[in-house]
Coordinates of C-alpha atoms in Angstrom, one line a residue:
Chain A
M1 CA 82.3 86.7 111.9
S2 CA 84.7 85.8 114.2
E3 CA 88.7 84.4 113.7
L4 CA 89.1 82.6 117.3
P5 CA 91.1 79.1 117.7
E6 CA 89.0 76.1 118.4
I7 CA 90.7 73.7 120.7
V8 CA 91.4 70.3 118.9
K9 CA 92.4 67.2 120.2
I10 CA 95.2 65.3 118.4
I11 CA 94.0 61.6 117.4
K12 CA 96.7 60.3 115.3
I13 CA 100.5 61.3 114.7
T14 CA 102.5 59.3 112.0
Q15 CA 106.0 59.8 111.5
E16 CA 106.8 60.7 107.9
N17 CA 110.5 60.8 108.1
P18 CA 113.0 61.5 111.1
C19 CA 112.2 65.1 111.0
V20 CA 108.5 65.4 109.6
K21 CA 105.6 63.9 111.4
T22 CA 101.9 63.9 110.5
F23 CA 99.2 65.2 113.2
F24 CA 95.8 64.1 112.6
F25 CA 92.8 66.0 114.6
D26 CA 89.5 65.2 115.4
K27 CA 87.6 67.7 113.7
R28 CA 86.5 68.1 110.2
I29 CA 87.6 71.2 108.0
Q30 CA 85.9 72.2 105.1
A31 CA 89.1 73.4 103.1
K32 CA 90.3 73.5 99.4
P33 CA 93.5 72.2 98.3
G34 CA 96.2 74.7 99.3
Q35 CA 94.4 76.3 102.3
F36 CA 96.2 76.7 105.4
V37 CA 95.1 76.8 109.4
M38 CA 96.7 78.8 111.9
A39 CA 98.0 76.2 114.8
W40 CA 97.8 77.7 118.4
I41 CA 99.9 76.3 121.3
P42 CA 98.4 77.9 124.4
G43 CA 101.3 80.3 125.7
L44 CA 103.9 79.3 123.2
D45 CA 102.9 80.9 119.6
E46 CA 100.8 80.6 116.8
K47 CA 101.7 79.5 113.1
P48 CA 100.3 78.8 109.8
F49 CA 100.4 75.6 108.5
S50 CA 98.9 73.5 105.1
L51 CA 96.3 71.3 105.4
S52 CA 98.1 68.0 104.0
Y53 CA 94.8 65.7 105.0
V54 CA 91.3 67.1 104.0
G55 CA 88.0 64.9 104.2
K56 CA 87.8 62.1 105.9
E57 CA 91.0 62.5 107.7
T58 CA 92.3 66.3 108.7
G59 CA 96.0 66.8 109.1
I60 CA 98.8 69.0 109.0
T61 CA 102.1 67.7 108.1
V62 CA 105.1 69.4 110.0
E63 CA 109.1 69.3 109.9
E64 CA 110.5 69.9 113.1
K65 CA 112.8 73.2 112.8
G66 CA 112.0 75.9 115.5
K67 CA 110.5 76.5 119.0
F68 CA 107.2 75.8 117.9
T69 CA 107.2 72.6 115.7
K70 CA 110.1 71.3 118.5
R71 CA 107.0 71.7 121.1
L72 CA 104.6 70.2 118.8
F73 CA 106.7 67.2 118.3
Q74 CA 106.6 66.4 122.1
M75 CA 102.8 66.2 122.1
K76 CA 101.0 62.6 122.1
E77 CA 98.0 61.3 120.7
G78 CA 95.0 62.8 123.2
D79 CA 97.2 66.3 123.4
K80 CA 95.4 69.4 122.3
I81 CA 96.0 72.1 120.4
G82 CA 94.2 75.1 119.0
I83 CA 93.1 75.7 115.3
R84 CA 91.7 78.7 113.3
G85 CA 90.9 78.7 109.5
P86 CA 90.9 77.4 106.9
Y87 CA 92.7 81.0 105.3
G88 CA 94.0 81.8 101.9
N89 CA 92.7 81.0 98.5
S90 CA 93.5 77.6 96.8
F91 CA 94.8 75.7 93.5
G92 CA 92.9 75.9 90.9
L93 CA 92.3 72.4 89.4
K94 CA 93.1 72.0 85.9
A95 CA 93.6 69.1 83.8
N96 CA 96.6 67.7 82.3
A97 CA 98.8 69.0 85.3
C98 CA 102.3 68.3 86.5
V99 CA 103.0 68.8 90.3
V100 CA 106.5 69.3 91.3
A101 CA 107.1 68.9 95.3
G102 CA 110.3 69.7 96.8
G103 CA 110.5 68.3 100.8
C104 CA 108.2 69.2 102.9
G105 CA 106.3 71.2 99.9
I106 CA 104.3 67.9 99.1
A107 CA 102.4 69.0 102.2
P108 CA 99.7 71.5 100.6
L109 CA 100.3 69.7 97.1
S110 CA 98.9 66.5 98.6
T111 CA 95.2 67.4 98.6
L112 CA 95.5 68.7 95.3
I113 CA 96.8 65.6 93.8
E114 CA 94.1 63.6 95.3
N115 CA 91.6 66.3 93.6
L116 CA 93.3 65.9 90.2
K117 CA 92.8 63.4 87.1
N118 CA 96.2 61.2 86.5
P119 CA 98.6 64.2 87.4
F120 CA 102.4 63.5 86.7
V121 CA 104.1 64.0 90.3
I122 CA 107.5 64.6 90.7
L123 CA 108.5 64.3 94.4
G124 CA 112.1 65.1 95.5
A125 CA 114.1 65.3 98.3
R126 CA 117.5 65.6 99.4
S127 CA 118.1 62.2 100.5
K128 CA 115.9 58.7 101.0
D129 CA 115.5 59.5 104.7
R130 CA 113.9 63.0 103.9
L131 CA 111.3 61.8 101.4
I132 CA 107.6 62.2 102.3
F133 CA 104.6 60.8 101.1
E134 CA 106.3 58.3 98.7
K135 CA 104.0 55.5 99.9
R136 CA 101.1 57.9 99.7
F137 CA 101.4 58.4 95.9
P138 CA 103.3 55.4 94.5
N139 CA 103.1 56.6 91.0
A140 CA 105.5 59.7 91.6
K141 CA 108.6 60.2 89.8
I142 CA 111.1 60.5 92.8
T143 CA 114.4 62.3 92.7
T144 CA 116.7 62.6 95.4
D145 CA 119.8 65.1 95.3
D146 CA 122.4 62.4 96.3
G147 CA 120.9 59.5 94.4
S148 CA 119.8 57.5 97.7
F149 CA 116.7 56.7 96.1
G150 CA 114.6 57.1 92.9
E151 CA 116.6 59.4 90.0
K152 CA 119.5 61.5 91.3
G153 CA 119.3 64.8 90.7
F154 CA 116.7 67.5 91.6
V155 CA 113.1 68.0 90.5
T156 CA 113.5 70.6 88.0
D157 CA 115.7 68.1 85.9
V158 CA 113.0 65.7 85.8
L159 CA 110.3 68.4 85.2
K160 CA 112.4 69.6 82.0
N161 CA 112.2 66.0 80.7
V162 CA 108.4 65.6 81.3
L163 CA 107.7 68.7 79.4
R164 CA 109.4 67.1 76.4
D165 CA 107.3 64.0 76.4
R166 CA 104.1 65.2 78.1
K167 CA 101.5 67.5 77.2
S168 CA 101.0 69.7 80.2
E169 CA 98.9 72.3 80.7
V170 CA 99.6 73.5 84.2
I171 CA 102.6 73.3 86.9
Y172 CA 101.7 73.0 90.4
T173 CA 104.9 73.6 93.1
C174 CA 105.6 73.9 96.6
G175 CA 109.1 73.5 97.9
P176 CA 111.9 75.6 98.7
E177 CA 111.7 78.8 97.1
V178 CA 114.6 78.9 95.0
M179 CA 113.2 75.7 93.5
M180 CA 110.0 77.3 92.6
K181 CA 111.5 80.0 91.1
K182 CA 113.4 77.3 88.9
V183 CA 110.2 75.6 88.1
F184 CA 108.3 79.0 87.2
E185 CA 111.4 80.1 84.8
I186 CA 110.8 76.7 83.3
C187 CA 107.0 77.1 82.8
E188 CA 107.5 80.7 81.4
S189 CA 109.8 79.7 78.7
H190 CA 107.7 76.7 78.0
K191 CA 104.8 79.0 78.2
I192 CA 102.8 77.0 80.4
G193 CA 100.6 78.2 83.3
C194 CA 102.3 77.7 87.0
Q195 CA 100.7 77.8 90.3
A196 CA 103.2 78.2 93.2
S197 CA 102.3 78.0 97.0
L198 CA 104.5 80.5 98.9
E199 CA 105.2 80.7 102.6
R200 CA 105.9 84.1 104.6
Y201 CA 105.8 84.6 108.5
M202 CA 102.0 85.5 109.1
K203 CA 100.0 87.2 112.1
C204 CA 96.7 87.7 111.4
G205 CA 96.3 85.4 108.8
F206 CA 93.1 87.1 107.4
G207 CA 94.7 89.8 105.5
V208 CA 94.7 93.0 108.1
C209 CA 97.8 92.9 109.3
G210 CA 100.2 93.5 106.0
Q211 CA 103.0 91.3 107.5
C212 CA 103.3 88.6 104.8
E213 CA 103.0 91.0 102.1
V214 CA 104.9 90.9 99.1
N215 CA 104.7 93.5 96.3
G216 CA 101.4 94.7 97.4
F217 CA 100.0 90.7 97.4
R218 CA 99.1 89.2 100.7
V219 CA 100.2 85.7 101.0
C220 CA 97.3 84.9 103.6
K221 CA 94.9 86.3 101.5
E222 CA 95.6 86.6 97.6
G223 CA 97.7 83.6 98.4
P224 CA 99.0 81.6 99.4
V225 CA 98.7 80.0 96.0
F226 CA 99.9 82.4 93.1
S227 CA 99.7 82.1 89.3
S228 CA 101.8 83.1 86.5
E229 CA 100.4 86.5 85.9
S230 CA 101.1 87.5 89.9
L231 CA 104.6 85.5 90.1
R232 CA 105.5 87.7 87.0
E233 CA 104.9 90.7 89.1
M234 CA 106.3 89.6 92.4
K235 CA 109.9 90.8 92.6
G236 CA 109.9 89.4 96.0
F237 CA 109.2 86.0 94.7
G238 CA 112.5 84.1 95.2
G239 CA 113.9 87.7 96.4
F240 CA 112.8 89.1 99.8
A241 CA 110.6 88.1 102.7
R242 CA 110.1 89.9 106.0
L243 CA 111.3 89.3 109.5
K244 CA 108.9 89.6 112.6
S245 CA 109.8 93.4 112.4
G246 CA 108.6 93.7 109.1
E247 CA 112.2 94.3 107.8
R248 CA 113.0 93.0 104.1
V249 CA 115.5 90.4 103.9
S250 CA 116.5 88.0 101.3
V251 CA 114.7 84.7 101.5
S252 CA 117.8 82.9 102.2
E253 CA 118.3 85.2 105.2
Y254 CA 114.8 84.7 106.1
I255 CA 114.7 80.6 106.1
Q256 CA 117.7 80.8 108.3
W257 CA 115.7 83.1 110.7
R258 CA 112.6 80.9 110.3
C259 CA 114.9 77.8 111.3
A260 CA 116.7 79.5 114.4
Chain B
M1 CA 84.1 114.0 97.8
E2 CA 87.2 116.1 97.7
T3 CA 87.8 116.9 101.3
K4 CA 90.4 119.3 102.7
L5 CA 92.3 118.5 106.0
C6 CA 94.8 120.9 107.2
G7 CA 95.5 122.4 103.7
I8 CA 96.2 118.6 102.5
K9 CA 93.7 117.6 99.2
L10 CA 92.2 114.3 99.7
K11 CA 90.1 113.3 96.6
N12 CA 87.5 111.9 99.2
P13 CA 87.3 111.7 103.2
T14 CA 88.6 107.7 103.5
V15 CA 92.0 107.6 105.5
L16 CA 93.6 104.3 106.2
A17 CA 93.9 103.9 109.9
S18 CA 97.6 103.3 110.8
G19 CA 98.2 99.8 111.8
I20 CA 96.4 98.0 109.3
L21 CA 98.3 97.2 105.7
G22 CA 100.8 99.9 106.2
T23 CA 103.9 97.8 106.3
S24 CA 105.0 98.6 102.6
K25 CA 104.9 101.1 99.7
S26 CA 103.2 98.7 97.5
L27 CA 100.6 97.7 99.7
L28 CA 99.6 101.4 100.6
A29 CA 99.6 102.0 96.9
R30 CA 97.0 98.9 96.4
V31 CA 95.0 100.6 99.1
I32 CA 95.2 104.0 97.2
G33 CA 94.4 101.8 93.8
N34 CA 91.0 100.7 96.0
G35 CA 89.9 104.1 96.7
A36 CA 91.2 105.6 99.7
G37 CA 91.8 109.5 100.2
A38 CA 94.7 109.1 102.1
V39 CA 96.6 106.5 104.0
T40 CA 98.7 106.4 107.2
I41 CA 102.0 103.6 107.5
K42 CA 102.3 101.4 110.0
S43 CA 103.8 103.0 112.9
I44 CA 107.5 103.6 113.2
S45 CA 109.7 103.6 116.5
F46 CA 113.6 104.6 116.0
E47 CA 114.9 101.4 116.7
A48 CA 113.0 98.1 114.8
R49 CA 110.8 96.4 117.2
E50 CA 109.4 92.6 116.9
G51 CA 106.3 93.2 119.0
H52 CA 104.2 90.6 120.8
K53 CA 103.9 86.8 120.2
N54 CA 101.4 85.5 118.4
P55 CA 98.4 85.3 118.1
T56 CA 98.5 89.0 117.7
V57 CA 95.4 89.9 115.9
I58 CA 92.1 87.8 116.3
A59 CA 88.1 88.6 115.6
F60 CA 85.4 88.1 117.8
E61 CA 81.6 88.6 117.6
G62 CA 82.0 92.0 117.9
G63 CA 85.0 93.4 116.5
M64 CA 88.7 92.7 116.1
M65 CA 91.1 92.7 118.9
N66 CA 94.9 93.0 118.6
A67 CA 98.1 93.0 120.6
V68 CA 100.7 93.3 117.7
G69 CA 102.6 95.3 120.1
Y70 CA 104.4 98.0 117.7
S71 CA 106.2 95.8 115.3
N72 CA 108.2 97.8 112.9
F73 CA 111.3 98.2 110.9
G74 CA 112.3 101.1 112.8
V75 CA 113.4 104.4 111.2
A76 CA 116.4 102.5 109.2
G77 CA 113.8 100.5 107.5
A78 CA 111.2 103.1 106.7
L79 CA 114.1 104.8 105.2
K80 CA 114.4 101.9 102.7
E81 CA 110.7 101.1 102.3
F82 CA 108.8 104.7 102.1
V83 CA 110.9 106.1 99.0
N84 CA 109.8 108.2 96.5
L85 CA 106.2 108.2 98.1
N86 CA 105.4 111.4 95.9
E87 CA 104.4 108.3 93.1
L88 CA 101.6 107.4 94.6
E89 CA 98.2 109.1 93.9
A90 CA 97.2 110.1 97.5
P91 CA 98.7 111.6 100.8
I92 CA 100.6 109.3 102.6
F93 CA 100.8 110.2 106.2
A94 CA 103.5 108.9 108.7
S95 CA 102.8 107.3 112.2
V96 CA 105.3 108.3 114.8
I97 CA 105.8 106.2 118.2
G98 CA 108.0 106.9 121.0
T99 CA 108.6 106.8 124.9
E100 CA 109.5 110.4 126.0
A101 CA 109.1 113.5 124.1
E102 CA 112.8 113.3 122.5
D103 CA 112.2 109.5 121.3
F104 CA 109.0 111.0 118.9
V105 CA 111.7 113.7 117.8
K106 CA 114.4 111.4 116.7
V107 CA 111.8 109.4 114.7
V108 CA 110.6 112.6 112.9
E109 CA 114.0 114.0 112.3
G110 CA 115.1 110.7 110.8
L111 CA 111.8 110.5 108.6
K112 CA 112.5 114.1 107.3
G113 CA 113.6 113.2 104.0
L114 CA 110.4 111.2 103.1
D115 CA 107.5 112.4 101.2
F116 CA 105.0 112.1 103.9
A117 CA 101.9 114.9 103.7
A118 CA 101.6 114.8 107.5
I119 CA 102.7 113.1 111.0
E120 CA 100.3 111.3 113.1
I121 CA 101.2 110.9 116.6
P122 CA 99.5 108.2 118.5
L123 CA 99.4 108.6 122.4
S124 CA 97.0 106.2 122.8
C125 CA 98.0 102.5 122.2
P126 CA 96.6 100.2 124.7
H127 CA 98.7 97.1 124.5
T128 CA 102.6 97.9 124.6
P129 CA 104.8 98.7 127.2
G130 CA 106.3 101.8 127.1
F131 CA 104.0 103.5 124.7
G132 CA 100.5 105.0 124.5
T133 CA 98.1 104.7 127.4
L134 CA 101.1 102.1 129.3
A135 CA 103.3 105.0 129.3
G136 CA 100.7 107.5 130.4
Q137 CA 100.8 109.3 127.1
D138 CA 97.1 110.2 127.1
T139 CA 97.1 112.8 129.9
P140 CA 96.6 116.4 129.0
E141 CA 100.2 117.3 130.6
K142 CA 102.0 114.5 128.5
T143 CA 100.0 115.1 125.3
F144 CA 100.9 118.8 125.6
E145 CA 104.7 117.9 126.2
I146 CA 105.2 115.3 123.2
T147 CA 102.8 117.3 121.0
K148 CA 104.8 120.6 121.4
A149 CA 108.4 118.9 121.3
V150 CA 107.2 117.3 117.8
V151 CA 105.6 120.4 116.4
K152 CA 108.8 122.4 116.7
K153 CA 110.9 120.2 114.7
T154 CA 108.8 119.9 111.7
K155 CA 106.8 122.1 109.2
K156 CA 104.4 119.2 108.5
P157 CA 101.0 119.4 110.1
V158 CA 100.9 116.8 113.3
F159 CA 98.0 114.9 113.9
I160 CA 97.5 113.5 117.6
K161 CA 95.8 110.3 117.9
L162 CA 93.7 110.0 121.0
S163 CA 92.7 107.1 123.3
P164 CA 89.0 106.2 123.7
N165 CA 89.5 105.4 127.4
T166 CA 90.9 108.9 128.8
K167 CA 88.4 110.1 131.5
N168 CA 87.9 113.4 129.5
I169 CA 89.2 113.4 125.7
G170 CA 88.1 116.8 125.2
E171 CA 90.7 118.1 127.6
V172 CA 93.5 116.0 126.0
A173 CA 92.5 117.4 122.6
K174 CA 92.7 121.0 124.4
A175 CA 96.1 120.3 125.3
A176 CA 97.1 119.1 121.6
E177 CA 95.5 122.0 119.9
K178 CA 96.9 124.2 122.5
A179 CA 100.6 122.8 121.9
G180 CA 100.2 123.3 118.2
A181 CA 98.6 120.2 116.7
S182 CA 97.0 120.3 113.4
A183 CA 94.5 117.8 113.4
I184 CA 93.0 114.9 116.0
T185 CA 92.6 111.5 115.4
A186 CA 90.1 110.2 117.2
V187 CA 90.3 107.4 118.0
N188 CA 92.7 104.3 118.7
T189 CA 91.5 101.0 119.8
M190 CA 89.4 100.9 123.1
G191 CA 89.9 98.9 126.5
P192 CA 92.4 96.6 126.6
G193 CA 90.0 93.9 126.0
M194 CA 90.3 90.0 126.9
V195 CA 89.0 86.6 125.0
I196 CA 89.6 83.5 126.8
N197 CA 89.3 80.4 125.3
I198 CA 87.3 78.2 127.8
E199 CA 88.9 74.9 126.6
A200 CA 92.7 76.1 126.6
K201 CA 91.7 78.1 130.0
K202 CA 93.8 80.9 128.7
P203 CA 93.7 84.0 127.3
V204 CA 93.8 83.9 123.5
L205 CA 96.0 86.7 122.6
D206 CA 99.3 86.1 123.8
F207 CA 100.1 89.3 125.5
K208 CA 96.7 88.6 126.9
V209 CA 95.0 91.8 126.3
G210 CA 94.1 93.6 123.1
G211 CA 92.9 97.0 121.8
V212 CA 89.3 96.5 120.7
S213 CA 88.6 98.1 117.3
G214 CA 85.7 97.5 114.5
P215 CA 81.6 97.5 115.3
A216 CA 82.3 97.3 119.0
L217 CA 84.1 100.3 119.2
K218 CA 81.8 102.4 116.8
P219 CA 79.5 104.2 119.5
V220 CA 82.4 104.8 121.8
A221 CA 84.5 106.5 118.9
V222 CA 81.8 108.6 117.5
R223 CA 81.2 110.1 121.2
C224 CA 84.4 110.7 121.4
V225 CA 84.7 112.7 118.3
Y226 CA 81.5 114.4 119.5
D227 CA 83.3 115.6 122.7
V228 CA 86.4 116.7 120.9
Y229 CA 84.2 118.6 118.2
E230 CA 82.9 120.6 121.3
S231 CA 86.8 121.2 122.8
V232 CA 88.7 122.2 119.7
K233 CA 88.4 124.2 116.7
I234 CA 91.1 122.1 114.8
P235 CA 89.8 119.2 112.5
I236 CA 89.2 115.5 113.5
I237 CA 89.9 112.4 111.8
G238 CA 87.1 110.2 113.2
A239 CA 88.3 106.5 113.1
G240 CA 86.6 103.4 115.2
G241 CA 84.1 100.8 113.1
V242 CA 83.6 102.7 110.2
L243 CA 82.3 99.8 108.1
T244 CA 79.8 101.7 105.6
G245 CA 79.3 105.2 104.2
K246 CA 76.4 105.4 106.7
D247 CA 79.0 105.2 109.5
A248 CA 81.0 107.8 107.6
V249 CA 78.2 110.0 107.5
E250 CA 77.5 109.7 111.2
M251 CA 81.1 110.0 112.3
M252 CA 80.9 113.3 110.2
M253 CA 77.8 114.4 112.0
A254 CA 79.8 114.0 115.1
G255 CA 82.2 116.4 113.6
A256 CA 84.7 114.4 111.6
T257 CA 86.6 116.1 108.6
A258 CA 87.7 112.6 107.4
V259 CA 87.4 109.3 108.3
G260 CA 89.7 106.6 109.3
I261 CA 88.9 102.8 108.1
G262 CA 91.2 99.8 109.4
S263 CA 89.4 96.6 110.8
G264 CA 86.7 97.2 108.0
I265 CA 89.1 95.8 105.6
Y266 CA 88.4 92.4 107.5
Y267 CA 84.8 92.8 107.1
R268 CA 84.4 94.4 103.5
G269 CA 87.9 93.3 101.9
I270 CA 90.2 96.4 100.4
D271 CA 87.9 98.0 98.2
I272 CA 85.9 99.1 101.1
F273 CA 87.1 102.7 100.4
R274 CA 85.4 102.8 97.2
E275 CA 82.5 101.3 98.7
V276 CA 82.2 103.5 101.7
C277 CA 82.7 106.4 99.3
S278 CA 79.9 105.9 96.9
E279 CA 77.8 105.2 100.0
I280 CA 78.7 108.6 101.3
S281 CA 77.8 109.9 97.8
E282 CA 74.4 108.0 97.5
W283 CA 73.4 109.2 101.1
V284 CA 74.6 112.9 100.5
E285 CA 72.8 113.2 97.2
K286 CA 69.6 111.6 98.8
N287 CA 69.2 114.0 101.8
G288 CA 69.9 117.1 99.3
Y289 CA 73.4 118.0 100.7
K290 CA 75.9 119.7 98.2
N291 CA 79.1 118.7 100.0
L292 CA 80.6 117.0 102.8
K293 CA 81.4 120.2 104.6
E294 CA 77.6 121.0 105.2
L295 CA 77.8 117.6 106.8
V296 CA 80.6 117.9 109.5
G297 CA 79.1 118.5 113.1
V298 CA 75.8 118.9 112.1
A299 CA 74.9 116.6 115.2
H300 CA 75.7 119.6 117.8
E301 CA 73.2 121.9 115.9

C-alpha cells in the first residue's frame, strides 16, 4: 500500500468559462462517479479535486480561486503535475434520478450523469458566462440567477417544480453548500433520498489526519458523498467547516478563507 | 482485557495515538465506539497553528510519513471543541506541546477545566521547528526540566512521549521518571525520513522530511519499549507500527502496559481497535495466560 503522487502530463486544457478550465491527463484512473484525486504542484501545495472525466479521458474541472488554482491556470499542455487517488466513496446509482448542480458543482456530478439512465439534470449558475458543461449535457434544464440564459432563478425553484411533475427516487446534488442544504430540505419534505457531495479542507485524503471531519464523519473517507441518513446527523452540513488549524468556523467564513 | 494505567481504568489496552483522528470530540467518540480503550487528542499548543503545507501525510511501501507540523486550534479552540468529555465512554488523554517549559505549563493550565484523564507531553516530534527533537527536547536534561514544570502544575497523571531517535532512550525515560512522570509513551515517529519523487525531482512532503510510522517503525519501537522497561518502573504505552493483536502482544512482552495505535487506522480502518482486541484475546486464551498483566515484560525474563 502506498499513497504517493504519480507525475502525469497535462495533454489537453479546455476553457469552460472565463474562470473555469478542465485539465486532461495522460493517465487513466479507474474511478467511480463522485471520487476525487489529490493534485500536487511540487513546491507549491496539494489540493483535492473531483474527477470530471473518467474513462476514455481523465480530467479535473477547476475554478480559478486561490494560489494553487492560479498557478494551475498558468500551466500549458505538456506541463506536469502530481496526482494520487482516487479517494473517497462514490454516488450510489439509482433509477429515476434528478441531478441538481450549482456552478462548479457539476464537476463530480458529470461522470455520474453519464452513468445514469435518463436523469433529469438541472444546471445552475450565477449568469450565462458562469455556466459549465451546458454543451456536454444538452438536455439539462438551465437556470441563471440573473436570467441571462435559460430560466431566471435558482436551481431549487426548478427542483420544486420538477418534483411536482416527475416521479423521482433520488436527488444528487453538488454546488455551494447553502444550495445543497436547501436541496436536502426539499428532499426531506418530499420524502426523497438525497446524495450530496461535500467539500472540506483536506490533508491526507485517506482517512487518518482528521482534518476534514464533520460531526465524526471523514469527508475524504465516508464522503465526499453523503446520503440523507448521514446528512440528517451532520449538524455541520451547511453549518461549519475547519480552517487549516482545525478551528471550526461557519461555512461562509470557511469559503471566504478558501477563496482568499 | 481490562487494563489499569496509572490508576486509570481502560476497558482494553488499546489507545488512539496522538495526531491521528484526534481533531474533534465526535471523532474521538467514533474511535471509542470502534473499541479503543482510551483516546489521545491531537496535540494542542497555546496559540493556534496552521502547520506545514500539503503534502503533509503520505504512505510509502513500508509505512506512513508525515510532516503535519502541529496544526491545531490552540487552547481557545480546545476549550470549545473538547467540552463535557465525561460523556464519552473511555478516558481521553490530552496532548500538550510547547517550546520552553513555561509554554507547556501555560497550555496545561489553559486546559485545566476539561475532563482529560491524563496529559501526554510529546518531547519527540521530528518535523516541527521549535518543538520536539528539533528543539532539543529529547535530551535527559530538557526532558527533566519540562516534565518537572508540568508535573508541578497538575494533579493528573503525566505521560512523557519519547523519540526513537534518541541515542539512549533509557536515560531519557529515567529523567522523566525522576521528574515525576506517571508513564512513558514510547515512541513518537522515527527519522525524519524523506521520499523523493524522481519524476518531479523533489521531496514529496512540502516540509521535505517527515516522521516515519507504521510497519517500518515497529522493530525500532519494540526495542525502545524494551530499553525503557529496563530503565524505569513507571508503566509504558508502547506505540509504533501496531497493526495486529500479535503486534500488541509483542509490545507487551517488551514491557508495554497499553499499546498505542495510529497509522494502523490507514491499514485496517477505524475498527482496528476492536479487531486488535479480539486478536489479543484469542492469542492470550490459546497460550494459557489468565490476564494481560502476566504478559507485560515477559521478554525480559
